[in-house]
N, CA and C atoms as an extended XYZ file, in Angstrom:
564
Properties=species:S:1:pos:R:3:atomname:S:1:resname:S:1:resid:I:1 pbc="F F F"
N        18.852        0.896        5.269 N   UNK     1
C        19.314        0.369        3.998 CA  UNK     1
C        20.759        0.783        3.718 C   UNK     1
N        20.934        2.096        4.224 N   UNK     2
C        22.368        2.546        3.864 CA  UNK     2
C        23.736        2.374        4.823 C   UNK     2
N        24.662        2.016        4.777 N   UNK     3
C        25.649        2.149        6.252 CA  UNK     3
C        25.748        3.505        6.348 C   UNK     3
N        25.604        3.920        7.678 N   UNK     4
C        26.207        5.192        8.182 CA  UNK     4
C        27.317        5.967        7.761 C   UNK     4
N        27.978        5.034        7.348 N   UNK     5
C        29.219        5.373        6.224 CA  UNK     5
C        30.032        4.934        5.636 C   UNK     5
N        29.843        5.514        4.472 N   UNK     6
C        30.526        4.939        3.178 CA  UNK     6
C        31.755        3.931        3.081 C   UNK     6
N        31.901        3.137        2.322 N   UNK     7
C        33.212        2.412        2.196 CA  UNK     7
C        34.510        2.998        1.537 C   UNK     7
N        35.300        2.909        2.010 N   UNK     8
C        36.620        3.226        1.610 CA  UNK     8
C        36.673        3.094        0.124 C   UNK     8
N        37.056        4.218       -0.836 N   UNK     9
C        37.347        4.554       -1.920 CA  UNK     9
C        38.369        3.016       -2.174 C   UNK     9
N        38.860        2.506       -1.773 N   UNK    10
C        39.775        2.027       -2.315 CA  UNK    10
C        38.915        0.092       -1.915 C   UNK    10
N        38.508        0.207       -1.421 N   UNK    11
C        37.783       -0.809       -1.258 CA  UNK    11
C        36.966       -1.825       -2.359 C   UNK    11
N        37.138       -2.964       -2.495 N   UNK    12
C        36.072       -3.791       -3.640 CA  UNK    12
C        34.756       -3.161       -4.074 C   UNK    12
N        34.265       -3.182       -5.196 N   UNK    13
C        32.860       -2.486       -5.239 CA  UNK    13
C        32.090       -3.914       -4.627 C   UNK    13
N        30.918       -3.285       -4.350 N   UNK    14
C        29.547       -4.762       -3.798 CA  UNK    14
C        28.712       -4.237       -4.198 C   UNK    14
N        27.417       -5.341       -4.124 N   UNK    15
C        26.334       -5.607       -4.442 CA  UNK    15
C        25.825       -4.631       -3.407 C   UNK    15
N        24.740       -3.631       -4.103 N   UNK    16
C        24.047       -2.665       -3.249 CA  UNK    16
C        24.855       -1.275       -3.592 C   UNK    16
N        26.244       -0.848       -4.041 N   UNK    17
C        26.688        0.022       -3.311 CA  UNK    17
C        26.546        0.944       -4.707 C   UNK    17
N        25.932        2.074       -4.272 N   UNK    18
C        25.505        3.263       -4.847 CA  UNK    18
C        26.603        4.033       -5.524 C   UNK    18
N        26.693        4.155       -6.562 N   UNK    19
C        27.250        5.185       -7.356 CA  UNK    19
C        26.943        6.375       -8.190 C   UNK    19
N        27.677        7.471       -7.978 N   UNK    20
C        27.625        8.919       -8.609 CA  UNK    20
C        28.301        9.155       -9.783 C   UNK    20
N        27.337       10.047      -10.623 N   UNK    21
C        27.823       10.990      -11.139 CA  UNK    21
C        28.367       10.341      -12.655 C   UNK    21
N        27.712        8.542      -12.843 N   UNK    22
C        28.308        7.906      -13.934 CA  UNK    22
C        27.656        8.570      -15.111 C   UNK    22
N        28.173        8.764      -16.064 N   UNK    23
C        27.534        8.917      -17.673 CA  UNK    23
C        27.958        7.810      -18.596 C   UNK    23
N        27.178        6.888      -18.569 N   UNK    24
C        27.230        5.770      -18.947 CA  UNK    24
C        25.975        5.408      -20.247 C   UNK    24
N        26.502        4.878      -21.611 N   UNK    25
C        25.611        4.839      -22.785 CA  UNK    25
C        24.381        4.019      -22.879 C   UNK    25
N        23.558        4.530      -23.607 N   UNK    26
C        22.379        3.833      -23.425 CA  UNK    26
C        21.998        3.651      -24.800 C   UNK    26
N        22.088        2.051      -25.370 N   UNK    27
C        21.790        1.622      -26.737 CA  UNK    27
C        20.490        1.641      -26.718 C   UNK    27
N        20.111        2.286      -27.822 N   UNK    28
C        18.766        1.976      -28.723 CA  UNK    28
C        18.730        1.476      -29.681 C   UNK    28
N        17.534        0.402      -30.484 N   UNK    29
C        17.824       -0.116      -31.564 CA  UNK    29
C        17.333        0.953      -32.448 C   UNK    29
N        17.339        0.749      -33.727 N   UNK    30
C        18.700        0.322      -34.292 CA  UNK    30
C        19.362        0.953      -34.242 C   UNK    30
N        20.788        0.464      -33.958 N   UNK    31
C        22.034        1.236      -33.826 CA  UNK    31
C        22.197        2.071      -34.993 C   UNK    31
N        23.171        3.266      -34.690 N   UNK    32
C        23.608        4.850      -34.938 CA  UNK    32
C        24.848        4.424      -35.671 C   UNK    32
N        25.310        4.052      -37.237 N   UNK    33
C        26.557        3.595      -36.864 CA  UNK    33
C        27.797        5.009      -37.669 C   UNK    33
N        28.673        5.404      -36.822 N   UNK    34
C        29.043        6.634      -37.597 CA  UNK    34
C        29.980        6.205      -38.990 C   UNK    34
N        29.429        6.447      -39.992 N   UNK    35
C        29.458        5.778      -41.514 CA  UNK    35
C        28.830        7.355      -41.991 C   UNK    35
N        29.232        7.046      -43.791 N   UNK    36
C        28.594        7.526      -44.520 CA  UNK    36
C        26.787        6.991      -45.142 C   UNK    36
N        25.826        7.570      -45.297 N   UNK    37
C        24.600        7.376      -45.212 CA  UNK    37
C        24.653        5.755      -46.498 C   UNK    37
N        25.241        5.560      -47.261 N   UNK    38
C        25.815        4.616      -48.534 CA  UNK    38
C        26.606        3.726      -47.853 C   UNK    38
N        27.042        3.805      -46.794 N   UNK    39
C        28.097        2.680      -46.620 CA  UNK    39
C        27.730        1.916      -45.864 C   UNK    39
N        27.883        0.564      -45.819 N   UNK    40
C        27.146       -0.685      -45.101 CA  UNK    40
C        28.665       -0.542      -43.970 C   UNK    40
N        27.599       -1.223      -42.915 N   UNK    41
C        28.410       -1.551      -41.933 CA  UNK    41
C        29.498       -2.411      -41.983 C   UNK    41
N        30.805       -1.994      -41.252 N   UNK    42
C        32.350       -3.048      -41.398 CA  UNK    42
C        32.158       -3.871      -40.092 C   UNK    42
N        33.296       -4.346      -40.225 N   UNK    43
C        33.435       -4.716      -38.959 CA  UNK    43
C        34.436       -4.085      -38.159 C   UNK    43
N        34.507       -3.544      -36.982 N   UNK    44
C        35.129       -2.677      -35.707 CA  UNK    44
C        34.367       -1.388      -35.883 C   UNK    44
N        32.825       -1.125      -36.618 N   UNK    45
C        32.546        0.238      -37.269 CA  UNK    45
C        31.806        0.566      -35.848 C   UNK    45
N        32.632        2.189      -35.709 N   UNK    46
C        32.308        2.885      -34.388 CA  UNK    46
C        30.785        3.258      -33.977 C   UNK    46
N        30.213        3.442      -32.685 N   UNK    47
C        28.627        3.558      -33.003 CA  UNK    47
C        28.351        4.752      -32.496 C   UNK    47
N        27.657        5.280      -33.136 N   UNK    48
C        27.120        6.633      -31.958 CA  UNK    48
C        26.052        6.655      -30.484 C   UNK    48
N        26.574        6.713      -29.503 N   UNK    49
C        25.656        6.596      -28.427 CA  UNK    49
C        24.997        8.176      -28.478 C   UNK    49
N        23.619        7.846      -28.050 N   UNK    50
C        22.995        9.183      -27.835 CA  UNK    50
C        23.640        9.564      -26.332 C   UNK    50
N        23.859       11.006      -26.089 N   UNK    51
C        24.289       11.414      -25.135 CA  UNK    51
C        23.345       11.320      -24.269 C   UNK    51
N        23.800       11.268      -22.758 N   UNK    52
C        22.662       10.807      -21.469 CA  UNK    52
C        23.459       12.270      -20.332 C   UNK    52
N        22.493       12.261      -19.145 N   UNK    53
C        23.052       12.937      -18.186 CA  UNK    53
C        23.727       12.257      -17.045 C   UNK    53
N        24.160       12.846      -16.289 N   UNK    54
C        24.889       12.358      -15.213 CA  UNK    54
C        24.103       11.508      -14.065 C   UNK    54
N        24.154       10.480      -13.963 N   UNK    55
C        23.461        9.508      -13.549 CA  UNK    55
C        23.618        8.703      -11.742 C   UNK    55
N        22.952        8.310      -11.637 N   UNK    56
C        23.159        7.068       -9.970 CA  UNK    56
C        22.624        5.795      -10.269 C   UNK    56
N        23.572        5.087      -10.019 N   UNK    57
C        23.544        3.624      -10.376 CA  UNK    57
C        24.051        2.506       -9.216 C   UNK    57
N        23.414        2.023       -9.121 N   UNK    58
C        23.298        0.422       -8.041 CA  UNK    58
C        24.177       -0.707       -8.494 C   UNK    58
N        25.581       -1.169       -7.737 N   UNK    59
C        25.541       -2.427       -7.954 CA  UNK    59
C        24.911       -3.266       -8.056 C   UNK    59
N        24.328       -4.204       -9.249 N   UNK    60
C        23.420       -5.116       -8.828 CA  UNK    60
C        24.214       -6.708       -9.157 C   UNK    60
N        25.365       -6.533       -9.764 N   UNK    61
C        26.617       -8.137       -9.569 CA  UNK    61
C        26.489       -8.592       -8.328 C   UNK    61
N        26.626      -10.081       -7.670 N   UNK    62
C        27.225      -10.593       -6.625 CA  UNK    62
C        28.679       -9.836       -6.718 C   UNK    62
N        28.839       -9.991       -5.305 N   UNK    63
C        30.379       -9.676       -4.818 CA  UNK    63
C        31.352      -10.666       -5.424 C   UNK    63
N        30.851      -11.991       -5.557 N   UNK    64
C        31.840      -12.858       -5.877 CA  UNK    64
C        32.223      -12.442       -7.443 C   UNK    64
N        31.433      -12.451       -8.264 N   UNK    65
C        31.414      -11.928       -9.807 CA  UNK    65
C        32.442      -10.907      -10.090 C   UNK    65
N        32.195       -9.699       -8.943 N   UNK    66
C        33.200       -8.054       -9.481 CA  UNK    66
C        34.077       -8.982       -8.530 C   UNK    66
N        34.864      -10.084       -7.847 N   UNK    67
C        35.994      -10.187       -7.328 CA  UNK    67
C        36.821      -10.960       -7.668 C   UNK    67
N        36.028      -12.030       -8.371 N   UNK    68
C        36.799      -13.347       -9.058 CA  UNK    68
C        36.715      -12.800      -10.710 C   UNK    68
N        35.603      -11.784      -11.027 N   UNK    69
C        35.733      -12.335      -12.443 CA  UNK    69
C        36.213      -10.722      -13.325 C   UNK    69
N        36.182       -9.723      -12.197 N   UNK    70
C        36.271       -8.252      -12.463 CA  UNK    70
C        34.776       -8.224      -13.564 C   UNK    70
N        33.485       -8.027      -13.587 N   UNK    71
C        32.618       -7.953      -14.086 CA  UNK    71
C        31.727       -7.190      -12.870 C   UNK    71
N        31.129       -5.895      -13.573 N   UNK    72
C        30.231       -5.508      -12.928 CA  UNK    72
C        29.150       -5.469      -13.665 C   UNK    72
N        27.809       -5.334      -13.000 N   UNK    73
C        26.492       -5.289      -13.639 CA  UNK    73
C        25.921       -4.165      -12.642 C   UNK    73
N        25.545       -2.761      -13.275 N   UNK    74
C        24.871       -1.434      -12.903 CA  UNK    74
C        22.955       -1.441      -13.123 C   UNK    74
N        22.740       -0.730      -12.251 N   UNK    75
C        21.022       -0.594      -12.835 CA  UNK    75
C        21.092        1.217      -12.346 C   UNK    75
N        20.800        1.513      -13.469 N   UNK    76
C        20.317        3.304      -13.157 CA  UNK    76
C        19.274        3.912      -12.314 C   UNK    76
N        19.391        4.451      -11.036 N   UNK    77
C        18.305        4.842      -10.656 CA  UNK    77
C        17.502        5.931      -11.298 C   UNK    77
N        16.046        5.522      -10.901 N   UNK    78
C        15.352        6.732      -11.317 CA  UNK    78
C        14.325        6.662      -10.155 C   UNK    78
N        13.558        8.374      -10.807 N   UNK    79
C        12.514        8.260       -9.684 CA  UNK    79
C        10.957        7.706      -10.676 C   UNK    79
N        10.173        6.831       -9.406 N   UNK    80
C         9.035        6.321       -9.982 CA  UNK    80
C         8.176        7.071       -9.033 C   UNK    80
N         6.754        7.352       -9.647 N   UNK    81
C         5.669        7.885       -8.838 CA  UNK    81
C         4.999        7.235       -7.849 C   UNK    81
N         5.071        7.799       -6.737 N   UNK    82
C         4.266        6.697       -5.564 CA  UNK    82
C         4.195        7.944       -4.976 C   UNK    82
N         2.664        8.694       -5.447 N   UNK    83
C         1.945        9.787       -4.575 CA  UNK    83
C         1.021        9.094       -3.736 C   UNK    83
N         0.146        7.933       -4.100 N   UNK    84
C        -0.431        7.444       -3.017 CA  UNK    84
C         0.113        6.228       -1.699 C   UNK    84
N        -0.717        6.118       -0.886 N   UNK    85
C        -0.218        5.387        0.305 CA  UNK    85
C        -0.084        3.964       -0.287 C   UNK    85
N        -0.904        3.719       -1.138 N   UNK    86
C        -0.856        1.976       -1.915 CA  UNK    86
C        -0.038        1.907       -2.980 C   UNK    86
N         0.632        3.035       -3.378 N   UNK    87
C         1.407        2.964       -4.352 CA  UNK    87
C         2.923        2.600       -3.628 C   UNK    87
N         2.936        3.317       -2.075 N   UNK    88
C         3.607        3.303       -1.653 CA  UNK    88
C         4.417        2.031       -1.008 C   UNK    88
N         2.990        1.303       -0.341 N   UNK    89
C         3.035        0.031        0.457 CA  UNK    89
C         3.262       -0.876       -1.157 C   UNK    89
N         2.735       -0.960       -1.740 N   UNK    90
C         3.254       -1.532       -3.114 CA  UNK    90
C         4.710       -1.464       -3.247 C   UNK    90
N         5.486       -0.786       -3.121 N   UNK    91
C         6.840       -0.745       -3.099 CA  UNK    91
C         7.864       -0.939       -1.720 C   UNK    91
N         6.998       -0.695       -1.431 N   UNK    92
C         7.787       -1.141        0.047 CA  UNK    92
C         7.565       -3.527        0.478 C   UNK    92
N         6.835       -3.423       -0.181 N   UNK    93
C         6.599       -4.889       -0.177 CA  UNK    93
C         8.008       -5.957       -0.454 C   UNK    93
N         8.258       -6.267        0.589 N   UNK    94
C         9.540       -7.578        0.064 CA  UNK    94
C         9.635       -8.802       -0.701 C   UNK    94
N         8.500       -8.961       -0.605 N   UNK    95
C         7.647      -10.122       -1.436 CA  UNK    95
C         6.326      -10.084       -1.959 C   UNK    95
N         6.415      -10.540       -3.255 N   UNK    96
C         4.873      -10.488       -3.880 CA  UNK    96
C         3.812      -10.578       -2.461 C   UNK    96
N         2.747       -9.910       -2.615 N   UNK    97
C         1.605      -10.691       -1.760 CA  UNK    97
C         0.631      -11.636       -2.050 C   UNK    97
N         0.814      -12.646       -1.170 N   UNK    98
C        -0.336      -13.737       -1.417 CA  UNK    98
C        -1.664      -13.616       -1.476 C   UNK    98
N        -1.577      -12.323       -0.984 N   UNK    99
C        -3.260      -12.014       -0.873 CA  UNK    99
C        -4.185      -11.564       -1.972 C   UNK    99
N        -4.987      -12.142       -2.410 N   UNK   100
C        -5.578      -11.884       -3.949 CA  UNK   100
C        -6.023      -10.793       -3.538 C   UNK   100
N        -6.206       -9.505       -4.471 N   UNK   101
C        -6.086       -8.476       -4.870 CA  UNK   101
C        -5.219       -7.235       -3.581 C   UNK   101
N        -4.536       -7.934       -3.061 N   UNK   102
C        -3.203       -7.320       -2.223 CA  UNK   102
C        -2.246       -6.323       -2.980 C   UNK   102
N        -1.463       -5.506       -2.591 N   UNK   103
C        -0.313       -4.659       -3.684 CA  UNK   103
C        -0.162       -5.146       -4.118 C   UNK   103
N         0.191       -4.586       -5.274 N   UNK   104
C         0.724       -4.886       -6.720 CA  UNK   104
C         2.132       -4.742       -6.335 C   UNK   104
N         3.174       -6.195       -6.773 N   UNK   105
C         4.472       -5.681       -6.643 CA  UNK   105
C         5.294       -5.019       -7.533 C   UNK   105
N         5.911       -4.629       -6.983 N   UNK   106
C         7.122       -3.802       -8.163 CA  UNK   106
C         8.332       -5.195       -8.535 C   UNK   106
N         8.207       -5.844       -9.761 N   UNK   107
C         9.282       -6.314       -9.786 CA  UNK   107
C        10.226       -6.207      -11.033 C   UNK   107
N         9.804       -4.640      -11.406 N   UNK   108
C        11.235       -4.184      -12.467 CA  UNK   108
C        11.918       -3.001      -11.832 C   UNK   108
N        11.755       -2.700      -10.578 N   UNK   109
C        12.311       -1.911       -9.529 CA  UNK   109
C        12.622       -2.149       -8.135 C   UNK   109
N        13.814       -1.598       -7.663 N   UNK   110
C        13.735       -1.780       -6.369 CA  UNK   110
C        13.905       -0.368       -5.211 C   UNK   110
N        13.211       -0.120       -4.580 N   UNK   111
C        13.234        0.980       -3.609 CA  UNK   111
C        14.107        1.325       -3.016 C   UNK   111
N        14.581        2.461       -3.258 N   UNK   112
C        15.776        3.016       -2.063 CA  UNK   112
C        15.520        4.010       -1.168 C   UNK   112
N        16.139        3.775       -0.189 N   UNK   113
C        15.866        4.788        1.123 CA  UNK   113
C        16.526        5.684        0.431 C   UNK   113
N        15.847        7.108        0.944 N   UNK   114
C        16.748        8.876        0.699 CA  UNK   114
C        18.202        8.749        1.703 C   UNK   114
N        18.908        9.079        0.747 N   UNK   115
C        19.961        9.499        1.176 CA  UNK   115
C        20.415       10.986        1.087 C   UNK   115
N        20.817       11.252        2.356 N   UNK   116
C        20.976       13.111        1.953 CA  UNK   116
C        21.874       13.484        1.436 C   UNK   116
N        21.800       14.266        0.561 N   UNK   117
C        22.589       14.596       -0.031 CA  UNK   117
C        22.928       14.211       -1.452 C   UNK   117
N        22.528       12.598       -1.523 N   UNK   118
C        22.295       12.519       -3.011 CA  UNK   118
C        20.789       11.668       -3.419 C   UNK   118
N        19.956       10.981       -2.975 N   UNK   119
C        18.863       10.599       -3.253 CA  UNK   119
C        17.955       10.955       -2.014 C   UNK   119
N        17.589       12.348       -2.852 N   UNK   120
C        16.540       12.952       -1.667 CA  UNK   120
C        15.151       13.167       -1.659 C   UNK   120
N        14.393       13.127       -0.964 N   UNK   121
C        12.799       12.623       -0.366 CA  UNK   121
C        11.723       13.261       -0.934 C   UNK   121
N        11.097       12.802       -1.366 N   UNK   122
C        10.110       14.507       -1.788 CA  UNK   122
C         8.457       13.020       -1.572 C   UNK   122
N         7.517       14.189       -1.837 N   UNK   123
C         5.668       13.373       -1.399 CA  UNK   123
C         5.141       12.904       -2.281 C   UNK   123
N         5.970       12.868       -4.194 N   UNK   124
C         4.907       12.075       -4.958 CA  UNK   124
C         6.066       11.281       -5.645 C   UNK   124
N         6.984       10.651       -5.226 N   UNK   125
C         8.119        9.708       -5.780 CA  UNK   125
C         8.875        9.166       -4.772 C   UNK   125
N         9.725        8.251       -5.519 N   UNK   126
C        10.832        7.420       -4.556 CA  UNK   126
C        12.321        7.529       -5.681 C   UNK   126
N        13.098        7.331       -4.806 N   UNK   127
C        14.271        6.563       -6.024 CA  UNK   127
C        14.261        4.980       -5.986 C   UNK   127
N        14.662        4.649       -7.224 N   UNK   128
C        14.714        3.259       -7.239 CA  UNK   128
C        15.463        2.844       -8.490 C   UNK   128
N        16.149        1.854       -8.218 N   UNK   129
C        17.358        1.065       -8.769 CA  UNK   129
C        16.136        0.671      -10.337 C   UNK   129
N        16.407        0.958      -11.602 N   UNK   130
C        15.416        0.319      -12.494 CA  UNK   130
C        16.282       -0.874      -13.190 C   UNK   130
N        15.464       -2.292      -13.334 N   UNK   131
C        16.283       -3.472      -13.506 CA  UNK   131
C        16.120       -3.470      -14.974 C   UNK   131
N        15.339       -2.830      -15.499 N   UNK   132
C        14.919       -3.001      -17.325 CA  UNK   132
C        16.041       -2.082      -17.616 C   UNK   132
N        17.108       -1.202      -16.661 N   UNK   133
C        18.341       -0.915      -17.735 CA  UNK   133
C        19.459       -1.675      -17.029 C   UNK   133
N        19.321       -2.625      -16.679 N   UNK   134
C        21.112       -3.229      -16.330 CA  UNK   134
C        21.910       -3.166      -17.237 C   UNK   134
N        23.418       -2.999      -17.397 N   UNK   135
C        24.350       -2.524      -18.080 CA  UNK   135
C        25.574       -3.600      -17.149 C   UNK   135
N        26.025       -3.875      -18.016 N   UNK   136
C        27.662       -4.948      -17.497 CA  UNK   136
C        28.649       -4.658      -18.048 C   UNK   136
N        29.542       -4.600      -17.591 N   UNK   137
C        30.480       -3.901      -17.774 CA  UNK   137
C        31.958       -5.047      -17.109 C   UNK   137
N        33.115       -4.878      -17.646 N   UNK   138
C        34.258       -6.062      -17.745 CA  UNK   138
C        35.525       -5.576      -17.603 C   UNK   138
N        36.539       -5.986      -16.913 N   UNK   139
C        37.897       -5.617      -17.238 CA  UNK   139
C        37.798       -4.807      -15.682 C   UNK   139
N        38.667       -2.994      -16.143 N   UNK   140
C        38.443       -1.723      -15.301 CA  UNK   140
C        37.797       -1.558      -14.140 C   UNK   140
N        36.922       -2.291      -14.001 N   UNK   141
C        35.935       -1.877      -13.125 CA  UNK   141
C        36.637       -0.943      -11.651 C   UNK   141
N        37.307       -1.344      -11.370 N   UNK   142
C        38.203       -1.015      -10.353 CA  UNK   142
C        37.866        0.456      -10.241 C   UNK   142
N        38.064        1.036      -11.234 N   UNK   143
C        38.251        2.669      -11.712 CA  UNK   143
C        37.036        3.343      -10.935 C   UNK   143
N        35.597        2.369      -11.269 N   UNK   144
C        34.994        2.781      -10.675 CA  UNK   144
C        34.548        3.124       -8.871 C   UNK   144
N        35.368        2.734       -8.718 N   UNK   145
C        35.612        3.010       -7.058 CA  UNK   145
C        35.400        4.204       -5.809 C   UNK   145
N        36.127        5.028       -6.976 N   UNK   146
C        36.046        6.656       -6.746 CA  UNK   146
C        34.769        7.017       -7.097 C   UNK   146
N        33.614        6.494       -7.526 N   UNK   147
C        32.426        7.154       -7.528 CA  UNK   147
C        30.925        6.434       -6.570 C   UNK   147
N        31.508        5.698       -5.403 N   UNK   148
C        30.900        5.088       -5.165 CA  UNK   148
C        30.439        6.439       -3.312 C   UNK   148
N        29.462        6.351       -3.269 N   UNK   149
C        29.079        7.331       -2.176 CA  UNK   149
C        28.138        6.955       -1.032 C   UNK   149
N        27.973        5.443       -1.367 N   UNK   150
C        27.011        4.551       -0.239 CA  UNK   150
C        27.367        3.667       -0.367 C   UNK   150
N        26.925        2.612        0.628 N   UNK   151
C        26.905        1.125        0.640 CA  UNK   151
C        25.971        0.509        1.673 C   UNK   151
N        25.322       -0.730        0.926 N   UNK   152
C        24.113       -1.110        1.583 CA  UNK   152
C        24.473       -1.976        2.786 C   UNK   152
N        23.719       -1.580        3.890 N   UNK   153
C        23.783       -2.662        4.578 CA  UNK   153
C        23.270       -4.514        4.375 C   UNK   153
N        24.004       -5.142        5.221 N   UNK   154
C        23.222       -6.559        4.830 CA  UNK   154
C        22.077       -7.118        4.637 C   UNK   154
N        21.081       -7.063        5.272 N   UNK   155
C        20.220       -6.485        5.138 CA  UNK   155
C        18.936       -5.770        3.864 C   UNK   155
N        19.991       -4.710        3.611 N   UNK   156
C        19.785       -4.017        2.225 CA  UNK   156
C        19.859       -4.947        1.332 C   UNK   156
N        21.193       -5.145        1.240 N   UNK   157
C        21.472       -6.645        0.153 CA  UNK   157
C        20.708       -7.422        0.182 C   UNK   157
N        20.316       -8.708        1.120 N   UNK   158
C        19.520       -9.287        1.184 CA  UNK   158
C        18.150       -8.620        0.492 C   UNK   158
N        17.186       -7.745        0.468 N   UNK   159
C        16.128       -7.160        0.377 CA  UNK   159
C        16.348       -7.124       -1.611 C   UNK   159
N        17.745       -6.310       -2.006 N   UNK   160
C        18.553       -6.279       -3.499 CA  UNK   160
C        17.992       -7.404       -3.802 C   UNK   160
N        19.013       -8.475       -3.149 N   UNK   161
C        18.871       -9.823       -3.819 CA  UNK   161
C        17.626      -10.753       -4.080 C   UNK   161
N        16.736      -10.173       -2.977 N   UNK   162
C        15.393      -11.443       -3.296 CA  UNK   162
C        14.314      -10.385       -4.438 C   UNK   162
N        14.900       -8.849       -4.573 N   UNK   163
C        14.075       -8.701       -5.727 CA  UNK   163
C        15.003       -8.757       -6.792 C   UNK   163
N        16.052       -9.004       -7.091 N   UNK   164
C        16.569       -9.357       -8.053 CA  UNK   164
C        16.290      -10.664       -8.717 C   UNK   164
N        15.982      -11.494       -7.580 N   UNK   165
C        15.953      -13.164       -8.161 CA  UNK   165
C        13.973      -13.030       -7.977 C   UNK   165
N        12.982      -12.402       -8.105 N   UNK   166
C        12.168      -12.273       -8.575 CA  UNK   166
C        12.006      -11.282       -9.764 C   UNK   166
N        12.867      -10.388      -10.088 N   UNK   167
C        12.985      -10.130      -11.812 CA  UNK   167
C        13.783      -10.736      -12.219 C   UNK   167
N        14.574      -11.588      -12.104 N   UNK   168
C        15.248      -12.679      -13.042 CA  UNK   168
C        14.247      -14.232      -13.163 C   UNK   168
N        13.814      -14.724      -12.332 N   UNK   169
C        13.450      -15.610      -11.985 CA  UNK   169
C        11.901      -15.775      -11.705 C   UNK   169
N        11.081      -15.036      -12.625 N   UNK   170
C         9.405      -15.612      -12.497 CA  UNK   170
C         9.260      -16.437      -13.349 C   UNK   170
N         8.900      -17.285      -12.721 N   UNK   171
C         8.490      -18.404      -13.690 CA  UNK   171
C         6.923      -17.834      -14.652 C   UNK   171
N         7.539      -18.830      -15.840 N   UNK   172
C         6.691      -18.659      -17.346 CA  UNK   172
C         5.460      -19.076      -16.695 C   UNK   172
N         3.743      -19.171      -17.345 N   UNK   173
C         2.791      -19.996      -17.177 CA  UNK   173
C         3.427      -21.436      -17.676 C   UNK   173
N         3.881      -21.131      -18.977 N   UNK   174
C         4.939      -22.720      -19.777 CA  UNK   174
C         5.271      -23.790      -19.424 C   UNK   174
N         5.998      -23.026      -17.921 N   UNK   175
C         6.994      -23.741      -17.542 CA  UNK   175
C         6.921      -24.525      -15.891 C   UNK   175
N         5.335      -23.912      -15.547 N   UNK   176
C         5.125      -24.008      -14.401 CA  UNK   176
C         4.734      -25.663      -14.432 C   UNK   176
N         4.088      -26.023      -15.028 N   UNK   177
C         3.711      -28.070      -15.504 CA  UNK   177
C         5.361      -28.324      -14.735 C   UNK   177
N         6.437      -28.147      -15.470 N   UNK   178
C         7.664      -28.935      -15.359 CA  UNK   178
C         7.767      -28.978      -14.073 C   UNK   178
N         7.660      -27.392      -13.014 N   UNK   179
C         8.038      -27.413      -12.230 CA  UNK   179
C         7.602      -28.234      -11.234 C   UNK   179
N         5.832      -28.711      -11.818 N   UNK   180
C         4.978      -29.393      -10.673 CA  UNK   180
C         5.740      -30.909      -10.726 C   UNK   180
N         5.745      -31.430      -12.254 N   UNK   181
C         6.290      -32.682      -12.317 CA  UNK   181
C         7.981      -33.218      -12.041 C   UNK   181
N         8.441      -32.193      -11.193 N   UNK   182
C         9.391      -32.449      -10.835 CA  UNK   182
C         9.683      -32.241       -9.308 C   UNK   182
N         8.148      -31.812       -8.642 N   UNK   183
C         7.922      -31.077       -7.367 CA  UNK   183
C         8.979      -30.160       -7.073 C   UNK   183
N         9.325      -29.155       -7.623 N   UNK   184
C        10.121      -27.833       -6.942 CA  UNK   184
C         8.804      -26.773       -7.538 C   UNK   184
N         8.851      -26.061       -6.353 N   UNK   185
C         7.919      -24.927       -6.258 CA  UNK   185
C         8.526      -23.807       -7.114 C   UNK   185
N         7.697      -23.303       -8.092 N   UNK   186
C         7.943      -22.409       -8.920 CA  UNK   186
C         8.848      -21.157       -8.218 C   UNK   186
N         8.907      -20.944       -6.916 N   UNK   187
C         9.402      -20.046       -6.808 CA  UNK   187
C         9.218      -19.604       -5.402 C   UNK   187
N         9.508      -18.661       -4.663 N   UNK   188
C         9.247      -18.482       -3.104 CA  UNK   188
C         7.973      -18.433       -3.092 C   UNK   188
């Protein structure tokens, strides 16, 4: 999943490529807004982010997006529990399984291989990219460059991308009629 080694600091960020050490805000509703307890919100009124720790985060933008449009989109890793062997093969799965009552897929996460030194191995977890916090981010991005400490192979990407476009892209029960009466298959 990982290249043998890292990309050049100075290099484009991509899709897949692992970053350190970000402390990056995490909104909760309802917003914190720093005001007096009497005063209604203005407009430009500053917000309070709750403070977070030092974090690892996944490109999850196309390359074309952070190159044509300077826009990145981050997902925070964390670790999820997979002490058993089916919890395990459950995550290791590239695609839903067809097989009625087959693993359960993971599709608000994606699995990452240990990397030494910064996402390392242990017997009742994994790391994994979580897609329920993506964060986008505009302009700068560049800056972030210097914190990047992996990069996925093709491969990897590929694997990123088809669970990305199965948490973006499951089709509704709703919406599945349209799809028949127009014959495109709901989905892979």
């Amino acid at each position: 999943m990982w290249l043998e080694v890292a990309p050049e600091k100075t290099a484009t960020l991509r899709q897949g490529d692992l970053l350190a050490g970000l402390c990056l805000p995490k909104l909760s509703w309802p917003l914190h807004y720093a005001r007096g307890p009497e005063e209604p919100p203005a407009a430009d009124q500053p917000v309070v982010l709750q403070s977070i720790k030092q974090s690892y985060y996944i490109v999850v933008s196309q390359c074309c997006t952070i190159e044509q449009r300077g826009v990145l989109s981050l997902a925070r890793v964390s670790r999820i529990s997979a002490r058993s062997d089916e919890e395990r093969q459950a995550l290791a799965l590239e695609v839903p399984s067809k097989v009625e009552g087959g693993p359960k897929y993971s599709f608000n996460s994606h699995p990452l291989a240990a990397l030494p030194g910064h996402l390392e191995e242990n017997e009742y977890s994994v790391h994994a990219a979580d897609f329920t916090t993506i964060q986008t981010y505009a302009s700068r991005v560049t800056e972030l460059q210097d914190k990047r400490v992996a990069g996925m192979t093709p491969s990897g990407r590929r694997l990123l991308r088809i669970r990305l476009q199965f948490f973006w892209g499951r089709v509704e029960a709703e919406d599945l009629a349209w799809f028949e009466s127009q014959g495109l298959p709901p989905g892979l």
